[in-house]
Coordinates of C-alpha atoms and ligand atoms in Angstrom, one line a residue:
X1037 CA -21.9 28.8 -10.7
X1038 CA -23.3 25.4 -9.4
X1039 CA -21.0 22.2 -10.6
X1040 CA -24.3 20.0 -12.2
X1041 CA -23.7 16.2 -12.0
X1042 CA -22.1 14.7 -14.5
X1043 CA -22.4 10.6 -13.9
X1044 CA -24.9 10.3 -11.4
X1045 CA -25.0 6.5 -10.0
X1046 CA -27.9 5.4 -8.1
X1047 CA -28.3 2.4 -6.0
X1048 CA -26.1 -0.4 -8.5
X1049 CA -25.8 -3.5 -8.0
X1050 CA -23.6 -6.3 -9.5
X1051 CA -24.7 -10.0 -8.7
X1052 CA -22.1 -12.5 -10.9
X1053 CA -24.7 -15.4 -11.3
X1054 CA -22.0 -17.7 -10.9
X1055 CA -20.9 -18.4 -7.3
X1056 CA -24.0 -15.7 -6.6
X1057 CA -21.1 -12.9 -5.6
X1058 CA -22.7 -9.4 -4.6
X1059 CA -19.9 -7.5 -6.2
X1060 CA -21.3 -4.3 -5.6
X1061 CA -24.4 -2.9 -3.7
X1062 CA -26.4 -0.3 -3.7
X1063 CA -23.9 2.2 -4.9
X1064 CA -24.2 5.8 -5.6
X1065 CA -22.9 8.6 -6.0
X1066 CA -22.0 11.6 -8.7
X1067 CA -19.0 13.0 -10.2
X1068 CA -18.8 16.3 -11.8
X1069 CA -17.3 17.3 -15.1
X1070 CA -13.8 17.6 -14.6
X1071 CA -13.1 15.4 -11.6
X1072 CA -10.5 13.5 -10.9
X1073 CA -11.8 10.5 -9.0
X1074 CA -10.1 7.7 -7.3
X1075 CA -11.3 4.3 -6.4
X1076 CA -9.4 3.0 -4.0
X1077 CA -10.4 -0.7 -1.8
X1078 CA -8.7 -4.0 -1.1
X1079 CA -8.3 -6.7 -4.0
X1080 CA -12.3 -7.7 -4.7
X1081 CA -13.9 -4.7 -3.2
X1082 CA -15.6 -4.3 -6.3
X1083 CA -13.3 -1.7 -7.7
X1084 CA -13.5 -3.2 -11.6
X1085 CA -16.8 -4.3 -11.4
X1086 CA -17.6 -0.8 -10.6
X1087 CA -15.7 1.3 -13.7
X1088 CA -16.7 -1.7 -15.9
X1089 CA -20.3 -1.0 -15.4
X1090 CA -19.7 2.4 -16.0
X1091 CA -19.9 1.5 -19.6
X1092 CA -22.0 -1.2 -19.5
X1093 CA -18.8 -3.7 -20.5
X1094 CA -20.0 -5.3 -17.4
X1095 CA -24.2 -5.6 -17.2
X1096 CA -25.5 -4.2 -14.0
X1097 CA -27.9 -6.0 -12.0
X1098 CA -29.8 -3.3 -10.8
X1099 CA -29.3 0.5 -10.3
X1100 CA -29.2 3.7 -12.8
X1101 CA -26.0 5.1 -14.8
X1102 CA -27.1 8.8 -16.0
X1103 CA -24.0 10.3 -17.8
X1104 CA -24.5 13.9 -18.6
X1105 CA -28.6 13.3 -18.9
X1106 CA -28.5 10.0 -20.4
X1107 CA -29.5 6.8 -18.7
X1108 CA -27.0 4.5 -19.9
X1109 CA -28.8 1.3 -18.4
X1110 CA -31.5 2.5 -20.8
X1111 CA -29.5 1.8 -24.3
X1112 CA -30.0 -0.3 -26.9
X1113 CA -26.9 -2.0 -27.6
X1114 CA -26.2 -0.1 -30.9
X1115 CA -26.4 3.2 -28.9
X1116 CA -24.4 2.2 -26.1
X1117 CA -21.4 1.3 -28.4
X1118 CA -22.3 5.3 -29.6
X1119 CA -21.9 6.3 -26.1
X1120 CA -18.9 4.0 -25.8
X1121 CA -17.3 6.1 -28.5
X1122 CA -17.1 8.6 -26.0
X1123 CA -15.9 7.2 -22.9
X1124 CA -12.2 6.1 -23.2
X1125 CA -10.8 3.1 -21.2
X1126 CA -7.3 2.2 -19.6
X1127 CA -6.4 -1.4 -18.5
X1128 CA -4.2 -2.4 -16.0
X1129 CA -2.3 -4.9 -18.5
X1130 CA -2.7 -2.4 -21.5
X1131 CA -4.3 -4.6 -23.4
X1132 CA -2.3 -3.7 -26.6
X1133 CA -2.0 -6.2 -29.6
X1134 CA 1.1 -7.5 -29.0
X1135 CA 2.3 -8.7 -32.2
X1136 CA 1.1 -5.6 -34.0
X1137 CA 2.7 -1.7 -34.7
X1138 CA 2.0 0.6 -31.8
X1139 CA 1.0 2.9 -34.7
X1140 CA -1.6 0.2 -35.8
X1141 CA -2.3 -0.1 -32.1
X1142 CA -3.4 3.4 -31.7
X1143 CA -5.2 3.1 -34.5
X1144 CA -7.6 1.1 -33.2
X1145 CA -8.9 3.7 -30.8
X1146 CA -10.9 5.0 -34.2
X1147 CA -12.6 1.7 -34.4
X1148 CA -15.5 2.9 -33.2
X1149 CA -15.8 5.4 -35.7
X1150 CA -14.8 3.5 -38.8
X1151 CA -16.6 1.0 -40.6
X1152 CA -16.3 -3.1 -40.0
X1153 CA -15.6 -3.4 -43.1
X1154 CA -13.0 -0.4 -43.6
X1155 CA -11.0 -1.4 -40.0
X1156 CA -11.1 -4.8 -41.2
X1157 CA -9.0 -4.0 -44.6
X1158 CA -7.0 -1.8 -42.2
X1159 CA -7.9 1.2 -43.5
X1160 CA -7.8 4.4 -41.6
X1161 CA -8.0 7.9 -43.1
X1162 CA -5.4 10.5 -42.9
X1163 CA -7.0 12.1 -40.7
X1164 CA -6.7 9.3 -38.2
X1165 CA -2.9 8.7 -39.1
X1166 CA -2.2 12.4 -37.9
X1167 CA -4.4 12.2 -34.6
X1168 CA -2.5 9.4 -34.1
X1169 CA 0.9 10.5 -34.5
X1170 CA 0.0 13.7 -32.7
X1171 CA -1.5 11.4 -29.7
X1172 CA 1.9 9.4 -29.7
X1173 CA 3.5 12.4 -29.5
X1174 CA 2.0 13.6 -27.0
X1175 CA 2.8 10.6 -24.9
X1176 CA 6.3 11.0 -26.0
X1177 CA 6.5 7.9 -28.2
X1178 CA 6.5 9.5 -32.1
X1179 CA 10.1 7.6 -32.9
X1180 CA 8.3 4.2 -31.5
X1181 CA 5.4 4.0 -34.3
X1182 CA 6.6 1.4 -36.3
X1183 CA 7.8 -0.9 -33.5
X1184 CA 6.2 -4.2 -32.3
X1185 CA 3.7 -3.3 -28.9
X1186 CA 5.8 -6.4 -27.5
X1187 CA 9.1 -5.0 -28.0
X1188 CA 7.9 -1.7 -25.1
X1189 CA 8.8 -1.8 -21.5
X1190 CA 5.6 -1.7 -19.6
X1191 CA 5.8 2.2 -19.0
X1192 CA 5.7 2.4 -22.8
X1193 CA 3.2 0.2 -23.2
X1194 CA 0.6 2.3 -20.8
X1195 CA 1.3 5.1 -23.1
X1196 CA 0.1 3.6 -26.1
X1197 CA -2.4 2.6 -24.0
X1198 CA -3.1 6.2 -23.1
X1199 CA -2.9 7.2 -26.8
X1200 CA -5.1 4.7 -28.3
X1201 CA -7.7 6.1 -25.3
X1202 CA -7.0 9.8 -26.6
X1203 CA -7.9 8.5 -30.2
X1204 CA -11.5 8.4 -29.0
X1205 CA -11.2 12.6 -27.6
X1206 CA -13.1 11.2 -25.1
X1207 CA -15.1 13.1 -22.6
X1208 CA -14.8 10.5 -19.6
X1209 CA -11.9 8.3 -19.1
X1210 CA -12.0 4.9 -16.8
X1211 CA -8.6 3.9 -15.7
X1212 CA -8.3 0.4 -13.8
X1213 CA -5.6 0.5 -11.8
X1214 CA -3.0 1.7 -14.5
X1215 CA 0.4 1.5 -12.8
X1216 CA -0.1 -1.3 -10.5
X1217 CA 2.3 -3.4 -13.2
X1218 CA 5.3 -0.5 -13.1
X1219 CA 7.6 0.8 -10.9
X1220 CA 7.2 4.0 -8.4
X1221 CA 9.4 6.5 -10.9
X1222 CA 7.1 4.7 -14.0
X1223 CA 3.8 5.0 -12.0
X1224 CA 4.2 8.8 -11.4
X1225 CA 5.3 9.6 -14.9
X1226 CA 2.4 7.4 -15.8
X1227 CA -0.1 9.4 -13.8
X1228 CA 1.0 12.8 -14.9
X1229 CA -0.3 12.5 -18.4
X1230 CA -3.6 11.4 -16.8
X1231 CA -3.2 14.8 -14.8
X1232 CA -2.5 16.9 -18.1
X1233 CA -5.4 15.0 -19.9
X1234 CA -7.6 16.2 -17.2
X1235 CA -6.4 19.4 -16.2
X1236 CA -5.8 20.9 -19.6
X1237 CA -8.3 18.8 -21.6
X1238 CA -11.3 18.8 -19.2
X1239 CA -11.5 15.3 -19.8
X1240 CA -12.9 13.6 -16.6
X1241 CA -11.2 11.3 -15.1
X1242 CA -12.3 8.1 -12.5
X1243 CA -9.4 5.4 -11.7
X1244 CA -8.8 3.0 -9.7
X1245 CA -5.7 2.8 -7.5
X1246 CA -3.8 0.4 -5.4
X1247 CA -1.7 3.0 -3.6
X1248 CA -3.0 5.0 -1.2
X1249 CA -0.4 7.3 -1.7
X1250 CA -1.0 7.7 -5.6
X1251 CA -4.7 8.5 -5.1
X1252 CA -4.1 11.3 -2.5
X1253 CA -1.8 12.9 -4.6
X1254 CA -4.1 13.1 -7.6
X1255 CA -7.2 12.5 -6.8
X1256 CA -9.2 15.4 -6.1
X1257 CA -11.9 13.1 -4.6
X1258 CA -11.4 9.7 -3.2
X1259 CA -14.0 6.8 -3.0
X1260 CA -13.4 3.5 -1.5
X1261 CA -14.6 0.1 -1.9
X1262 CA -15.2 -2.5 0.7
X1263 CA -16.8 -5.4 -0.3
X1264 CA -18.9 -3.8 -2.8
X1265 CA -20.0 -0.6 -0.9
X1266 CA -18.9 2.8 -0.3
X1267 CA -16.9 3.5 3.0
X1268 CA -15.8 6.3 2.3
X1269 CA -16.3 8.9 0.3
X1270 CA -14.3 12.6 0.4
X1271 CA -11.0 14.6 0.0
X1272 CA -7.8 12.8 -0.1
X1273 CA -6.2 14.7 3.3
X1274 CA -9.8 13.4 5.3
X1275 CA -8.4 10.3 5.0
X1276 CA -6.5 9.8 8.7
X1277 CA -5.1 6.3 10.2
X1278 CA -8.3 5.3 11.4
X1279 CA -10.3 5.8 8.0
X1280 CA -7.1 3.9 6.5
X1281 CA -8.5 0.7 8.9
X1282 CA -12.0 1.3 7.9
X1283 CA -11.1 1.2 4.7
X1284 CA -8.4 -1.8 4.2
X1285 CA -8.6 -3.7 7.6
X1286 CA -7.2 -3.4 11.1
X1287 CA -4.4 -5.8 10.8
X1288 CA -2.9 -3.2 7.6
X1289 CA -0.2 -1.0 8.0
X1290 CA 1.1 1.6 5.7
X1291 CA 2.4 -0.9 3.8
X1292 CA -0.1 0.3 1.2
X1293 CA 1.5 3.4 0.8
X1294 CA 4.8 3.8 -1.1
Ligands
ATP2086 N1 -16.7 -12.6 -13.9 C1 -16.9 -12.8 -12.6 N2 -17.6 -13.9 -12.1 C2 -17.9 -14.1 -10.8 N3 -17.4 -13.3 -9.8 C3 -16.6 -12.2 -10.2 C4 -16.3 -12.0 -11.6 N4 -15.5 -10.8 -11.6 C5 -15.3 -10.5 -10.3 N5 -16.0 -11.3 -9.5 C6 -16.0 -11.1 -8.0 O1 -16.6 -9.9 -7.7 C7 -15.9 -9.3 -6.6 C8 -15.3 -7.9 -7.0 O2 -14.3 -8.1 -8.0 P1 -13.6 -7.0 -8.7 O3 -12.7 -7.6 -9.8 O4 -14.5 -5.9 -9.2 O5 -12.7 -6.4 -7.6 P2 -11.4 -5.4 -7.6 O6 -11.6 -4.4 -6.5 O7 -11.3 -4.8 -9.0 O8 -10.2 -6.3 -7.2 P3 -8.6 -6.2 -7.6 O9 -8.0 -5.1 -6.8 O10 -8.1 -7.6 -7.3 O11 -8.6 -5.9 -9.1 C9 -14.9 -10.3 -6.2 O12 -15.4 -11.0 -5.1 C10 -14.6 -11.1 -7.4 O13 -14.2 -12.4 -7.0
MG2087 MG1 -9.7 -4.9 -10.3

């Protein structure tokens, strides 16, 4: 059976007004349900720019974001934050609520489905409590619930982070750059529950990576970035040394790799 597209991106464009930087241009390309894509490019390729339009936190220029039928660049506000329900998002600095509960932190995955006025008072369902225990479970943090965000190494952290995403039972998940704050050991262990969240939950999945390394070993497609177009785009083994140049510069050894 014939993979359909699942996010097809045609010709976007990202022009900040200030400093008038072309952040990305003319990209495109598709993704089908239950990739694993990686984004890979030196610092300002375009690489955030790129997943943050995605979901329109970022406002495209110019260009089309179809995901599964829908043309995203289309939507009113109030159904874009609908379709934002569906599309969880990872940050590189986690992006937790320090001073709160990791529990409480989780929580706030549901927001999108819970009233202003409900999330406000801090009231979540029980149904919500037990998705969100079973999510912190499955991220191996149960016993942490009830501990301060701040008081997590950074590895911990990126699981809540990973929980609070899961809260949403999203069909799509953007990752931007997720382990380039942790260690190598931290960083795989990290991207093995984005493995297991698309592997066994068909969730797709497009991140960003610093490490070349990291996105040949689970990416199943690899895109890269330079200066806010695609120059390459293909399997992780097609890329050899002289791609590696193309892509991140002649003077560039394999200090990229670890
Ligand atoms: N809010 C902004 N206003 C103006 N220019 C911006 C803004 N955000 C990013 N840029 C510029 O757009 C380009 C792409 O930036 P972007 O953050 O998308 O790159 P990146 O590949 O994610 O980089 P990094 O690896 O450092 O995270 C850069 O030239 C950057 O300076
Ligand atoms: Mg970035």
């Amino acid at each position: 059976m014939e993979q359909s597209a699942y996010l097809v991106i045609d010709d976007l464009t990202k022009v900040y007004e200030r400093g008038q930087v072309v952040a990305l241009k003319d990209v495109s390309f598709s993704v089908t349900k239950g990739e694993f894509l990686v984004i890979i490019g030196l610092s300002g390729s375009g690489k955030s720019t790129l997943l943050r339009c995605i979901n329109r936190l970022i406002e495209p220029t110019a260009g089309t974001i179809r995901l599964d039928g829908v043309e995203l660049t289309k939507l009113s506000a109030s159904r874009m934050r609908e379709v934002r329900r569906g599309i969880g998002m990872i940050f590189q600095h986690f992006n937790l609520v320090s001073r709160s509960t990791v529990l409480t932190n989780v929580l706030t995955g549901r927001l999108g489905y819970t009233s202003t006025w409900r999330s406000m008072a801090g009231w979540f369902s029980k149904e919500d409590y037990h998705l969100a225990m079973q999510n912190l479970e499955r991220v191996g943090l149960k016993e942490k619930a009830y501990v301060r965000a701040d008081e997590l190494s950074g590895g911990q952290q990126q699981r809540v982070g990973i929980a609070r995403a899961l809260m949403q039972q999203p069909n799509l998940l953007l990752v931007d750059e997720p382990v380039s704050a942790l260690d190598p050991a931290t960083s795989s262990s990290i991207m093995q529950y984005f493995e297991e969240i698309n592997r066994q939950d068909g969730v797709t999945v497009l991140t960003s990576l610093h490490f070349l390394s990291l996105a040949r070993r689970y990416g199943s497609r690899i895109l890269a970035l330079k200066d806010g177009e695609i120059v390459f785009e293909g399997r992780p083994n097609e890329i050899d040394n002289v791609r590696f140049k193309e892509i991140y510069g002649e003077e560039s050894e394999e200090v990229e790799v670890r």
